[in-house]
Coordinates of N, CA and C in Angstrom, one line a residue:
M1 N 93.3 -58.9 13.1 CA 92.6 -59.6 14.0 C 93.1 -60.1 15.4
I2 N 94.4 -60.6 15.2 CA 95.2 -61.0 16.2 C 95.5 -59.8 17.0
K3 N 95.9 -58.7 16.4 CA 96.2 -57.5 17.2 C 95.1 -56.9 18.1
E4 N 94.0 -57.1 17.6 CA 92.7 -56.9 18.4 C 92.5 -57.8 19.4
I5 N 92.7 -58.9 19.4 CA 92.6 -59.9 20.4 C 93.5 -59.7 21.7
I6 N 94.9 -59.3 21.1 CA 95.8 -59.2 22.3 C 95.6 -58.1 23.1
M7 N 95.1 -57.0 22.2 CA 94.9 -55.5 22.9 C 93.6 -55.8 23.9
S8 N 92.6 -56.9 23.5 CA 91.5 -57.1 24.5 C 92.0 -57.8 25.5
L9 N 92.8 -58.7 25.4 CA 93.2 -59.5 26.5 C 94.1 -58.6 27.5
K10 N 95.0 -57.7 26.9 CA 95.7 -56.8 27.7 C 94.9 -55.9 28.7
L11 N 93.8 -55.3 27.9 CA 93.0 -54.6 28.5 C 92.3 -55.2 29.8
E12 N 91.8 -56.4 29.3 CA 91.3 -57.1 30.4 C 92.0 -57.3 31.8
Y13 N 93.3 -57.7 31.4 CA 94.3 -57.7 32.4 C 94.3 -56.2 33.3
L14 N 94.4 -55.4 32.6 CA 94.7 -54.0 33.2 C 93.5 -53.7 34.2
R15 N 92.4 -53.9 33.6 CA 91.2 -53.5 34.4 C 91.0 -54.4 35.6
K16 N 91.6 -55.4 35.9 CA 91.8 -55.8 37.1 C 92.2 -55.1 38.3
F17 N 93.1 -54.1 38.0 CA 93.5 -53.3 39.0 C 93.3 -51.8 38.8
N18 N 92.5 -51.5 37.8 CA 91.8 -50.2 37.4 C 90.7 -50.3 36.6
R19 N 89.7 -50.2 36.9 CA 88.4 -50.7 36.3 C 88.4 -49.5 34.9
G20 N 88.7 -48.2 35.3 CA 88.3 -47.2 34.6 C 89.6 -47.0 33.4
I21 N 90.5 -48.0 33.4 CA 91.9 -47.7 32.4 C 91.4 -47.8 31.0
E22 N 91.8 -47.2 30.3 CA 91.8 -47.5 28.7 C 93.0 -47.2 28.0
I23 N 93.1 -48.0 27.1 CA 94.1 -48.2 26.0 C 93.9 -47.0 24.9
V24 N 94.8 -46.1 24.7 CA 94.4 -45.0 23.5 C 94.7 -45.9 22.3
K25 N 93.8 -45.9 21.4 CA 94.0 -46.6 20.2 C 95.0 -45.9 19.3
D26 N 95.9 -46.4 18.4 CA 96.7 -45.6 17.5 C 96.0 -44.5 16.7
E27 N 94.7 -44.8 16.2 CA 94.2 -43.7 15.4 C 93.6 -42.6 16.2
N28 N 93.8 -42.7 17.5 CA 93.1 -41.4 18.3 C 94.4 -40.8 19.1
I29 N 95.5 -41.3 19.0 CA 96.5 -40.4 19.6 C 96.8 -39.3 19.2
E30 N 96.7 -38.9 17.9 CA 97.0 -37.7 17.6 C 96.2 -36.5 18.3
S31 N 94.9 -36.8 18.8 CA 93.8 -35.9 19.0 C 94.3 -36.0 20.6
Q32 N 95.1 -36.5 21.2 CA 95.2 -36.5 22.9 C 96.7 -35.8 22.9
L33 N 97.4 -35.6 21.9 CA 99.0 -34.9 22.0 C 99.1 -33.9 22.9
C34 N 97.9 -33.0 22.7 CA 98.3 -31.7 23.4 C 98.0 -31.8 24.7
K35 N 97.9 -33.0 25.4 CA 97.5 -33.1 26.8 C 98.8 -34.1 27.6
I36 N 99.8 -34.1 26.6 CA 101.0 -34.9 26.9 C 102.1 -34.2 26.7
P37 N 103.3 -34.0 27.4 CA 104.3 -33.4 27.0 C 104.9 -33.4 25.8
E38 N 105.4 -32.4 25.0 CA 105.7 -32.3 23.9 C 106.6 -33.3 23.4
K39 N 107.8 -33.6 24.2 CA 108.8 -34.3 24.0 C 108.5 -35.6 23.5
W40 N 107.1 -36.1 23.8 CA 106.7 -37.5 23.6 C 105.9 -37.7 22.3
W41 N 105.6 -36.5 21.8 CA 104.5 -36.3 20.7 C 105.1 -37.5 19.4
E42 N 106.4 -37.1 19.2 CA 106.9 -37.9 18.0 C 107.0 -39.3 18.3
I43 N 107.2 -39.7 19.4 CA 107.2 -41.1 19.9 C 105.9 -41.8 19.8
L44 N 105.0 -41.1 20.4 CA 103.5 -41.5 20.6 C 103.0 -42.0 19.0
I45 N 103.3 -40.8 18.4 CA 102.8 -41.1 16.9 C 103.6 -42.1 15.9
E46 N 104.7 -42.6 16.2 CA 105.4 -43.5 15.5 C 104.7 -44.9 15.5
R47 N 104.5 -45.4 14.2 CA 103.8 -46.8 14.0 C 105.0 -47.7 13.9
D48 N 106.4 -47.7 13.6 CA 107.1 -48.6 13.9 C 107.7 -48.9 15.1
F49 N 107.5 -50.1 15.8 CA 107.8 -50.3 17.1 C 109.3 -50.2 17.2
A50 N 110.1 -50.8 16.6 CA 111.5 -50.6 16.7 C 112.0 -49.1 16.7
T51 N 111.5 -48.3 15.9 CA 112.0 -46.9 16.0 C 111.2 -46.4 17.2
K52 N 109.9 -46.5 17.6 CA 109.4 -45.9 18.8 C 110.2 -46.4 20.0
K53 N 110.7 -47.7 19.9 CA 111.4 -48.1 21.2 C 112.9 -47.7 21.3
N54 N 113.3 -47.4 20.0 CA 114.8 -46.7 20.2 C 114.5 -45.1 20.8
K55 N 113.7 -44.6 20.3 CA 113.5 -43.3 20.9 C 113.1 -43.1 22.1
V56 N 112.3 -44.2 22.8 CA 112.1 -44.3 24.3 C 113.3 -44.5 25.0
I57 N 114.2 -45.4 24.6 CA 115.5 -45.6 25.3 C 116.3 -44.3 25.2
K58 N 116.4 -43.7 23.9 CA 117.0 -42.4 24.0 C 116.7 -41.3 25.0
I59 N 115.4 -41.1 25.3 CA 115.0 -40.3 26.4 C 115.5 -40.9 27.8
W60 N 115.2 -42.1 28.1 CA 115.9 -42.7 29.3 C 117.3 -42.5 29.3
N61 N 117.9 -42.7 28.3 CA 119.5 -42.3 28.4 C 119.8 -40.7 28.5
D62 N 119.2 -40.1 27.9 CA 119.2 -38.7 28.1 C 119.0 -38.2 29.6
V63 N 117.9 -38.8 30.1 CA 117.7 -38.2 31.3 C 118.4 -38.9 32.7
S64 N 118.4 -40.3 32.4 CA 119.1 -41.1 33.5 C 120.0 -42.0 33.1
G65 N 120.6 -41.9 32.1 CA 121.6 -42.8 31.4 C 122.5 -43.4 32.4
I66 N 123.2 -42.5 33.2 CA 124.3 -42.9 34.2 C 123.7 -43.6 35.5
Q67 N 122.7 -43.1 35.9 CA 121.9 -43.5 37.3 C 121.4 -45.0 36.8
L68 N 120.7 -45.1 35.7 CA 119.8 -46.3 35.7 C 120.4 -47.0 34.4
R69 N 121.7 -47.1 34.1 CA 122.2 -48.0 33.1 C 121.8 -49.4 33.0
N70 N 121.7 -50.2 34.1 CA 121.2 -51.4 34.1 C 119.8 -51.6 33.5
T71 N 119.0 -50.8 34.3 CA 117.4 -50.7 33.7 C 117.3 -50.5 32.1
I72 N 118.0 -49.4 31.9 CA 117.8 -48.9 30.5 C 118.3 -50.2 29.5
Q73 N 119.6 -50.9 30.0 CA 120.0 -51.9 29.1 C 118.8 -53.2 29.1
Y74 N 118.2 -53.3 30.2 CA 117.2 -54.5 30.2 C 116.1 -54.1 29.4
L75 N 115.6 -52.7 29.3 CA 114.6 -52.1 28.5 C 115.1 -52.3 27.1
S76 N 116.2 -52.1 26.6 CA 116.7 -52.2 25.4 C 116.4 -53.6 24.9
D77 N 117.0 -54.6 25.7 CA 117.1 -55.9 25.1 C 115.5 -56.7 25.4
N78 N 114.6 -56.1 26.0 CA 113.4 -56.9 26.6 C 112.0 -56.3 26.3
L79 N 112.2 -54.8 25.7 CA 110.8 -54.3 25.7 C 110.4 -54.7 24.3
V80 N 108.9 -55.1 24.8 CA 108.2 -55.6 23.6 C 106.9 -55.0 23.1
S81 N 106.6 -53.9 23.9 CA 105.2 -53.1 23.6 C 105.2 -51.9 24.5
L82 N 104.6 -50.7 23.8 CA 104.4 -49.6 24.4 C 103.0 -49.1 24.0
D83 N 102.4 -48.7 25.1 CA 101.0 -48.4 24.9 C 100.6 -46.8 25.8
L84 N 99.9 -46.2 25.1 CA 99.4 -45.0 25.7 C 98.0 -45.3 26.6
L85 N 98.2 -45.3 27.9 CA 96.8 -45.3 28.9 C 96.2 -44.1 29.2
Y86 N 95.0 -44.1 29.6 CA 94.3 -42.9 30.0 C 93.1 -43.4 30.9
D87 N 93.3 -42.8 32.1 CA 92.5 -43.3 33.1 C 91.1 -42.3 33.7
G88 N 90.7 -41.5 32.8 CA 89.9 -40.5 32.9 C 90.6 -39.2 33.2
T89 N 91.7 -39.3 33.8 CA 92.4 -38.1 34.4 C 93.6 -37.8 33.9
I90 N 94.5 -38.9 34.0 CA 95.8 -39.0 33.7 C 96.4 -39.9 32.5
Y91 N 97.3 -39.3 31.9 CA 97.8 -40.1 30.8 C 99.2 -40.8 31.5
S92 N 99.5 -41.9 30.9 CA 100.6 -42.8 31.1 C 101.2 -43.4 29.9
L93 N 102.3 -44.1 30.2 CA 103.0 -45.0 29.2 C 103.0 -46.4 29.7
L94 N 102.5 -47.3 29.3 CA 102.7 -48.8 29.7 C 103.7 -49.4 28.9
Y95 N 104.8 -50.1 29.7 CA 105.7 -50.9 29.1 C 105.6 -52.1 29.1
G96 N 105.4 -52.9 28.2 CA 105.6 -54.5 28.3 C 106.8 -54.9 28.1
I97 N 107.4 -55.5 29.2 CA 108.8 -56.0 29.2 C 108.8 -57.5 29.4
K98 N 109.7 -58.1 28.6 CA 110.0 -59.6 28.9 C 110.5 -60.0 30.2
A99 N 109.8 -60.6 30.8 CA 110.2 -61.1 32.3 C 111.3 -62.3 32.1
G100 N 112.0 -62.5 33.3 CA 112.8 -63.9 33.3 C 112.1 -65.1 32.8
D101 N 110.9 -65.3 33.2 CA 110.2 -66.7 32.9 C 109.5 -66.6 31.7
G102 N 109.7 -65.5 30.8 CA 109.2 -65.4 29.4 C 107.7 -64.7 29.4
D103 N 107.2 -64.4 30.6 CA 105.9 -63.5 30.6 C 106.3 -62.3 30.3
I104 N 105.2 -61.3 30.1 CA 105.4 -60.1 29.9 C 105.0 -59.2 31.2
A105 N 106.0 -58.5 31.8 CA 105.6 -57.7 33.0 C 105.4 -56.3 32.4
Y106 N 104.2 -55.9 33.1 CA 103.7 -54.5 32.6 C 104.1 -53.3 33.7
Y107 N 105.0 -52.4 33.2 CA 105.2 -51.5 34.1 C 104.7 -50.0 33.6
E108 N 104.5 -49.1 34.5 CA 103.7 -48.0 34.1 C 104.5 -46.7 34.7
G109 N 104.6 -45.6 33.4 CA 105.4 -44.5 33.8 C 104.2 -43.2 33.5
K110 N 103.8 -42.4 34.4 CA 103.0 -41.3 34.2 C 103.8 -40.1 33.5
F111 N 103.2 -39.1 32.9 CA 103.8 -38.2 32.1 C 104.1 -37.1 33.0
E112 N 102.9 -36.7 33.9 CA 102.9 -35.5 34.6 C 103.2 -35.4 36.1
L113 N 104.1 -34.8 36.5 CA 104.2 -34.5 38.1 C 103.5 -33.5 38.7
D114 N 102.6 -33.8 39.5 CA 101.8 -32.9 40.3 C 102.2 -32.7 42.0
L115 N 102.9 -31.9 42.3 CA 103.4 -32.1 43.7 C 102.5 -31.4 44.7
N116 N 101.2 -30.9 44.2 CA 100.3 -30.4 44.8 C 99.5 -31.7 45.7
K117 N 100.0 -32.7 45.2 CA 99.3 -34.3 45.6 C 100.0 -34.6 46.9
N118 N 101.2 -34.0 47.2 CA 102.1 -34.4 48.1 C 102.7 -33.1 48.7
S119 N 101.8 -32.6 49.7 CA 102.5 -31.1 50.1 C 103.6 -31.1 51.1
E120 N 104.0 -32.4 51.7 CA 105.2 -32.4 52.4 C 106.4 -32.7 51.5
L121 N 106.2 -33.4 50.4 CA 107.2 -33.5 49.5 C 107.5 -32.2 48.7
K122 N 106.3 -31.4 48.5 CA 106.5 -30.2 47.6 C 107.3 -29.3 48.4
S123 N 107.1 -29.2 49.7 CA 107.8 -28.1 50.5 C 109.4 -28.6 50.6
R124 N 109.7 -29.7 50.2 CA 111.1 -30.0 50.4 C 111.8 -30.3 49.1
W125 N 110.9 -30.2 48.0 CA 111.4 -30.8 46.6 C 112.8 -30.2 46.2
K126 N 112.9 -29.0 46.5 CA 114.3 -28.3 46.3 C 115.4 -28.9 46.8
D127 N 115.3 -29.7 47.6 CA 116.3 -30.2 48.6 C 116.4 -31.7 48.2
I128 N 115.7 -32.2 47.4 CA 115.9 -33.6 46.8 C 116.8 -33.4 45.9
P129 N 118.0 -34.6 45.7 CA 119.0 -34.8 44.8 C 118.3 -34.5 43.2
K130 N 119.2 -33.5 42.4 CA 118.8 -33.1 41.3 C 118.8 -34.3 40.4
S131 N 119.2 -35.2 40.5 CA 119.2 -36.4 39.2 C 117.6 -37.0 39.8
I132 N 117.2 -37.1 41.1 CA 115.9 -37.6 41.2 C 114.8 -36.6 40.6
Q133 N 114.9 -35.3 40.8 CA 114.2 -34.4 40.4 C 114.1 -34.5 38.7
R134 N 115.2 -34.8 38.3 CA 115.1 -34.8 36.8 C 114.4 -36.0 36.2
F135 N 114.4 -37.0 37.0 CA 113.7 -38.3 36.5 C 112.3 -38.1 36.7
Y136 N 111.7 -37.6 37.7 CA 110.4 -37.2 37.8 C 109.9 -36.1 36.9
E137 N 110.5 -35.1 36.7 CA 110.2 -33.9 36.0 C 110.5 -34.1 34.3
D138 N 111.4 -34.8 33.9 CA 111.8 -34.9 32.7 C 111.7 -36.2 32.1
L139 N 111.4 -37.5 32.8 CA 111.1 -38.6 32.4 C 109.8 -39.1 32.6
H140 N 109.6 -39.7 33.7 CA 108.3 -40.2 34.3 C 108.0 -39.7 35.8
N141 N 106.9 -39.5 36.1 CA 106.5 -39.5 37.4 C 105.9 -40.7 37.9
G142 N 107.3 -41.5 38.2 CA 107.4 -42.8 38.8 C 107.4 -43.7 37.5
F143 N 108.1 -45.0 37.8 CA 108.0 -46.2 37.0 C 108.1 -47.3 37.6
Y144 N 106.8 -48.1 37.8 CA 106.5 -49.1 38.7 C 106.0 -50.2 38.1
Y145 N 105.7 -51.4 38.6 CA 104.9 -52.7 38.1 C 103.7 -52.1 38.5
Y146 N 102.8 -52.4 37.4 CA 101.3 -51.9 37.0 C 100.6 -52.5 38.0
A147 N 100.5 -53.8 38.3 CA 99.7 -54.3 39.0 C 99.7 -53.8 40.6
S148 N 100.9 -53.6 41.1 CA 101.1 -53.4 42.5 C 101.4 -52.0 42.9
H149 N 101.9 -51.2 41.8 CA 102.4 -49.8 42.1 C 103.6 -50.0 43.2
S150 N 104.6 -51.2 42.7 CA 105.7 -51.2 43.4 C 106.8 -51.9 42.6
M151 N 107.9 -52.0 43.2 CA 109.2 -52.6 42.6 C 109.6 -51.6 41.5
G152 N 109.7 -50.3 42.0 CA 109.9 -49.3 41.2 C 109.7 -47.9 42.0
L153 N 110.2 -46.6 41.2 CA 110.0 -45.3 41.7 C 108.4 -45.0 41.6
V154 N 107.8 -44.8 42.6 CA 106.5 -44.5 42.6 C 105.9 -43.3 42.3
P155 N 104.7 -43.0 41.9 CA 104.3 -41.5 41.7 C 104.4 -40.7 43.0
E156 N 104.1 -39.4 42.7 CA 104.5 -38.4 43.6 C 103.4 -38.5 44.9
D157 N 102.2 -39.0 44.7 CA 101.1 -39.3 45.5 C 101.3 -40.4 46.4
E158 N 102.2 -41.4 46.0 CA 102.6 -42.5 46.7 C 104.0 -42.6 47.3
I159 N 104.6 -41.5 47.3 CA 105.8 -41.3 47.8 C 105.7 -41.5 49.4
T160 N 106.3 -42.2 50.2 CA 106.0 -42.4 51.6 C 106.6 -41.3 52.4
Y161 N 106.0 -40.4 53.2 CA 106.5 -39.5 54.2 C 106.5 -40.4 55.3
L162 N 107.9 -40.5 55.9 CA 108.1 -41.3 57.1 C 107.6 -40.9 58.5
A163 N 107.3 -39.8 58.5 CA 106.7 -39.0 59.6 C 105.0 -39.3 59.8
E164 N 104.6 -39.6 58.6 CA 103.1 -39.9 58.8 C 102.6 -41.3 59.3
Y165 N 103.5 -42.4 59.6 CA 103.3 -43.6 60.0 C 103.9 -44.0 61.4
D166 N 103.2 -44.6 62.1 CA 103.9 -45.3 63.1 C 104.6 -46.8 62.8
W167 N 105.6 -46.5 63.0 CA 106.8 -47.7 62.4 C 107.1 -48.6 63.9
G168 N 106.5 -49.8 63.6 CA 106.6 -50.5 65.0 C 108.2 -50.9 65.5
I169 N 109.0 -50.8 64.2 CA 110.4 -51.4 64.4 C 111.1 -50.4 65.2
L170 N 110.6 -49.0 65.4 CA 111.2 -47.9 66.2 C 111.5 -48.4 67.7
D171 N 110.3 -49.2 68.1 CA 110.4 -49.6 69.4 C 111.4 -50.7 69.7
E172 N 112.0 -51.3 68.5 CA 112.9 -52.4 68.9 C 114.1 -52.1 68.5
L173 N 114.4 -50.8 68.0 CA 115.8 -50.3 67.7 C 116.5 -49.9 69.0
K174 N 117.7 -50.3 69.2 CA 118.4 -50.1 70.3 C 119.4 -48.7 70.3
E175 N 119.4 -48.4 69.1 CA 120.0 -47.1 68.5 C 119.2 -45.9 68.0
P176 N 119.4 -44.7 68.1 CA 118.8 -43.6 67.6 C 118.7 -43.9 66.2
V177 N 117.5 -43.5 65.5 CA 117.4 -43.4 64.2 C 118.2 -42.6 63.4
E178 N 118.9 -42.6 62.4 CA 119.9 -41.8 61.8 C 119.3 -41.0 60.8
V179 N 118.2 -41.0 60.6 CA 117.4 -40.2 59.6 C 116.4 -39.3 60.3
D180 N 116.1 -38.3 59.7 CA 115.2 -37.2 60.3 C 113.6 -37.7 59.7
M181 N 112.8 -38.2 60.4 CA 111.5 -38.7 60.0 C 110.7 -37.7 59.3
T182 N 110.8 -36.5 59.5 CA 110.1 -35.3 59.1 C 110.6 -34.8 58.1
S183 N 111.8 -35.3 57.5 CA 112.4 -34.6 56.2 C 112.5 -35.9 55.4
S184 N 112.1 -37.0 55.5 CA 112.7 -38.5 54.8 C 111.4 -39.0 54.0
F185 N 111.7 -39.4 52.7 CA 110.6 -39.9 51.8 C 111.0 -40.9 51.0
G186 N 110.1 -42.0 51.1 CA 110.3 -43.3 50.4 C 110.1 -43.3 49.0
F187 N 110.8 -43.3 48.1 CA 110.7 -43.1 46.7 C 110.3 -44.5 46.1
F188 N 111.0 -45.4 46.5 CA 110.8 -46.7 46.0 C 110.3 -47.6 47.1
S189 N 109.4 -48.7 46.6 CA 108.6 -49.5 47.5 C 108.7 -50.9 46.8
N190 N 109.2 -52.0 47.7 CA 109.2 -53.3 47.1 C 107.9 -53.9 47.2
G191 N 106.8 -53.4 47.8 CA 105.3 -53.7 48.1 C 105.4 -54.6 49.4
M192 N 106.5 -54.9 49.9 CA 106.2 -55.7 51.0 C 107.1 -55.2 52.4
G193 N 107.2 -53.9 52.3 CA 107.7 -53.2 53.6 C 109.1 -52.6 53.7
A194 N 109.6 -52.7 52.4 CA 111.1 -52.1 52.4 C 111.1 -50.8 51.2
Y195 N 111.7 -49.8 51.7 CA 111.8 -48.7 51.0 C 113.2 -48.0 50.7
V196 N 113.2 -47.4 49.7 CA 114.7 -46.7 49.6 C 114.3 -45.2 49.8
V197 N 114.9 -44.7 50.9 CA 114.5 -43.4 51.4 C 115.5 -42.3 51.4
I198 N 115.2 -41.0 50.9 CA 115.9 -40.1 50.9 C 115.6 -38.9 51.9
D199 N 116.7 -39.0 52.8 CA 116.4 -37.7 53.9 C 116.6 -36.4 53.3
S200 N 115.9 -35.5 53.0 CA 116.1 -34.2 52.1 C 117.0 -33.4 52.8
N201 N 117.2 -33.6 54.2 CA 118.1 -32.8 55.2 C 119.5 -33.3 55.2
N202 N 119.7 -34.6 54.3 CA 121.1 -35.5 54.5 C 121.0 -36.3 53.4
C203 N 121.3 -35.6 52.2 CA 121.2 -36.6 50.9 C 122.6 -36.2 50.0
L204 N 123.6 -35.9 50.5 CA 124.7 -35.5 49.8 C 125.2 -36.7 49.2
D205 N 125.5 -36.6 47.7 CA 125.9 -37.6 46.9 C 124.9 -38.8 46.8
E206 N 123.4 -38.3 46.9 CA 122.4 -39.2 46.8 C 122.5 -40.4 47.6
E207 N 123.1 -39.8 48.8 CA 123.1 -41.0 49.8 C 121.5 -41.4 50.3
A208 N 121.2 -42.6 50.7 CA 119.7 -43.1 50.8 C 120.0 -44.0 52.2
T209 N 118.8 -44.4 52.5 CA 118.8 -45.5 53.6 C 117.6 -46.4 53.0
L210 N 118.0 -47.9 53.4 CA 117.0 -48.8 53.3 C 116.3 -49.0 54.3
W211 N 115.0 -48.7 54.2 CA 113.9 -48.5 55.4 C 113.2 -49.7 55.5
F212 N 113.0 -50.5 56.4 CA 112.1 -51.8 56.6 C 111.1 -51.5 57.7
K213 N 109.9 -52.0 57.3 CA 108.9 -51.9 58.4 C 109.2 -52.8 59.7
D214 N 110.2 -53.8 59.5 CA 110.1 -54.8 60.4 C 111.7 -55.2 60.5
R215 N 112.7 -54.3 60.1 CA 114.2 -54.7 60.2 C 114.8 -53.4 60.4
K216 N 116.0 -53.6 61.1 CA 116.9 -52.6 61.2 C 117.1 -51.8 59.8
P217 N 117.2 -50.6 59.8 CA 117.6 -49.7 58.6 C 118.9 -49.9 58.1
K218 N 119.4 -49.8 56.9 CA 120.6 -50.0 56.5 C 120.9 -48.5 55.9
Y219 N 122.0 -47.8 56.4 CA 122.2 -46.5 56.1 C 123.2 -46.3 55.2
G220 N 123.2 -45.0 54.4 CA 124.6 -44.9 53.8 C 124.7 -45.5 52.3
V221 N 123.6 -45.9 51.8 CA 123.6 -46.7 50.6 C 123.6 -45.8 49.3
D222 N 123.7 -46.0 48.2 CA 123.7 -45.2 47.1 C 122.3 -45.2 46.4
F223 N 121.5 -44.2 46.4 CA 120.0 -44.4 46.0 C 120.0 -45.2 44.8
W224 N 120.7 -44.5 43.6 CA 120.7 -45.2 42.3 C 121.1 -46.4 42.3
D225 N 122.1 -46.9 42.7 CA 122.7 -48.2 42.6 C 121.8 -49.3 43.2
V226 N 120.8 -49.0 44.4 CA 119.8 -49.9 44.8 C 118.5 -49.8 43.9
I227 N 118.3 -48.6 43.4 CA 117.1 -48.4 42.6 C 117.2 -49.3 41.1
D228 N 118.5 -49.0 40.6 CA 118.8 -49.8 39.3 C 118.8 -51.2 39.4
E229 N 119.3 -51.7 40.7 CA 119.4 -53.2 40.8 C 117.9 -53.8 41.1
W230 N 117.5 -53.2 41.8 CA 116.0 -53.6 42.4 C 115.1 -53.5 41.1
I231 N 114.9 -52.6 40.4 CA 114.1 -52.5 39.3 C 114.4 -53.8 38.3
V232 N 115.5 -54.0 38.2 CA 115.8 -55.2 37.1 C 115.6 -56.5 37.7
L233 N 115.8 -56.7 39.0 CA 115.4 -57.8 39.7 C 113.9 -57.9 39.8
G234 N 113.1 -57.0 40.1 CA 111.7 -56.9 40.0 C 111.3 -57.5 38.6
I235 N 111.6 -57.1 37.5 CA 111.1 -57.4 36.3 C 111.6 -58.9 36.0
Q236 N 112.6 -59.1 36.4 CA 113.3 -60.7 35.9 C 112.6 -61.6 36.7
F237 N 112.2 -61.5 38.0 CA 111.5 -62.4 38.9 C 109.9 -62.1 39.3

């Protein structure tokens, strides 16, 4: 009974942001497995949460253990729930993570990458660093705070193509921009006008730019160092 109440309250919260979202019940998961990448099957049908959690952490370590070591450690210490979501089209995994204030922060990771939803990114995907490709192709199509689709790596259709927008800050900068807007993509958003950007023409050693809508860009940062730090900060606060 308590479990049903918790699930009902969770679903009520989730539907504030997506009215069509469903939490797939445990007894219905097996019938949905054929629509989800095979390597997740064993995890999704696991009933023991501790075992399920350990298997999820192993996938994270196998794909991005070096790049996201702090995020993975935080998940290992604070992950309290895992749910399969379905919105009528897309399946995803909902992570319930204990935040710094004791509340539960919900983060979503989609299963399938569809580059047809972002034609500009698709045309340059081969030039994106392999470690980023690996995250999106082998782990999740984004991993972000459910309520705002921010404070994490966003899904392919929400990755910001810099050339598509008029950035007011460009009129204020005294020096030329050091990234090519037509080959630059914001993979991370903090939801308040800050992005972690990869210029696919100039991303040797995963070099990135902190791009701000109203501040001078910061060039030459390490993509994964910033992502790893900001994801953990987002969950904690």
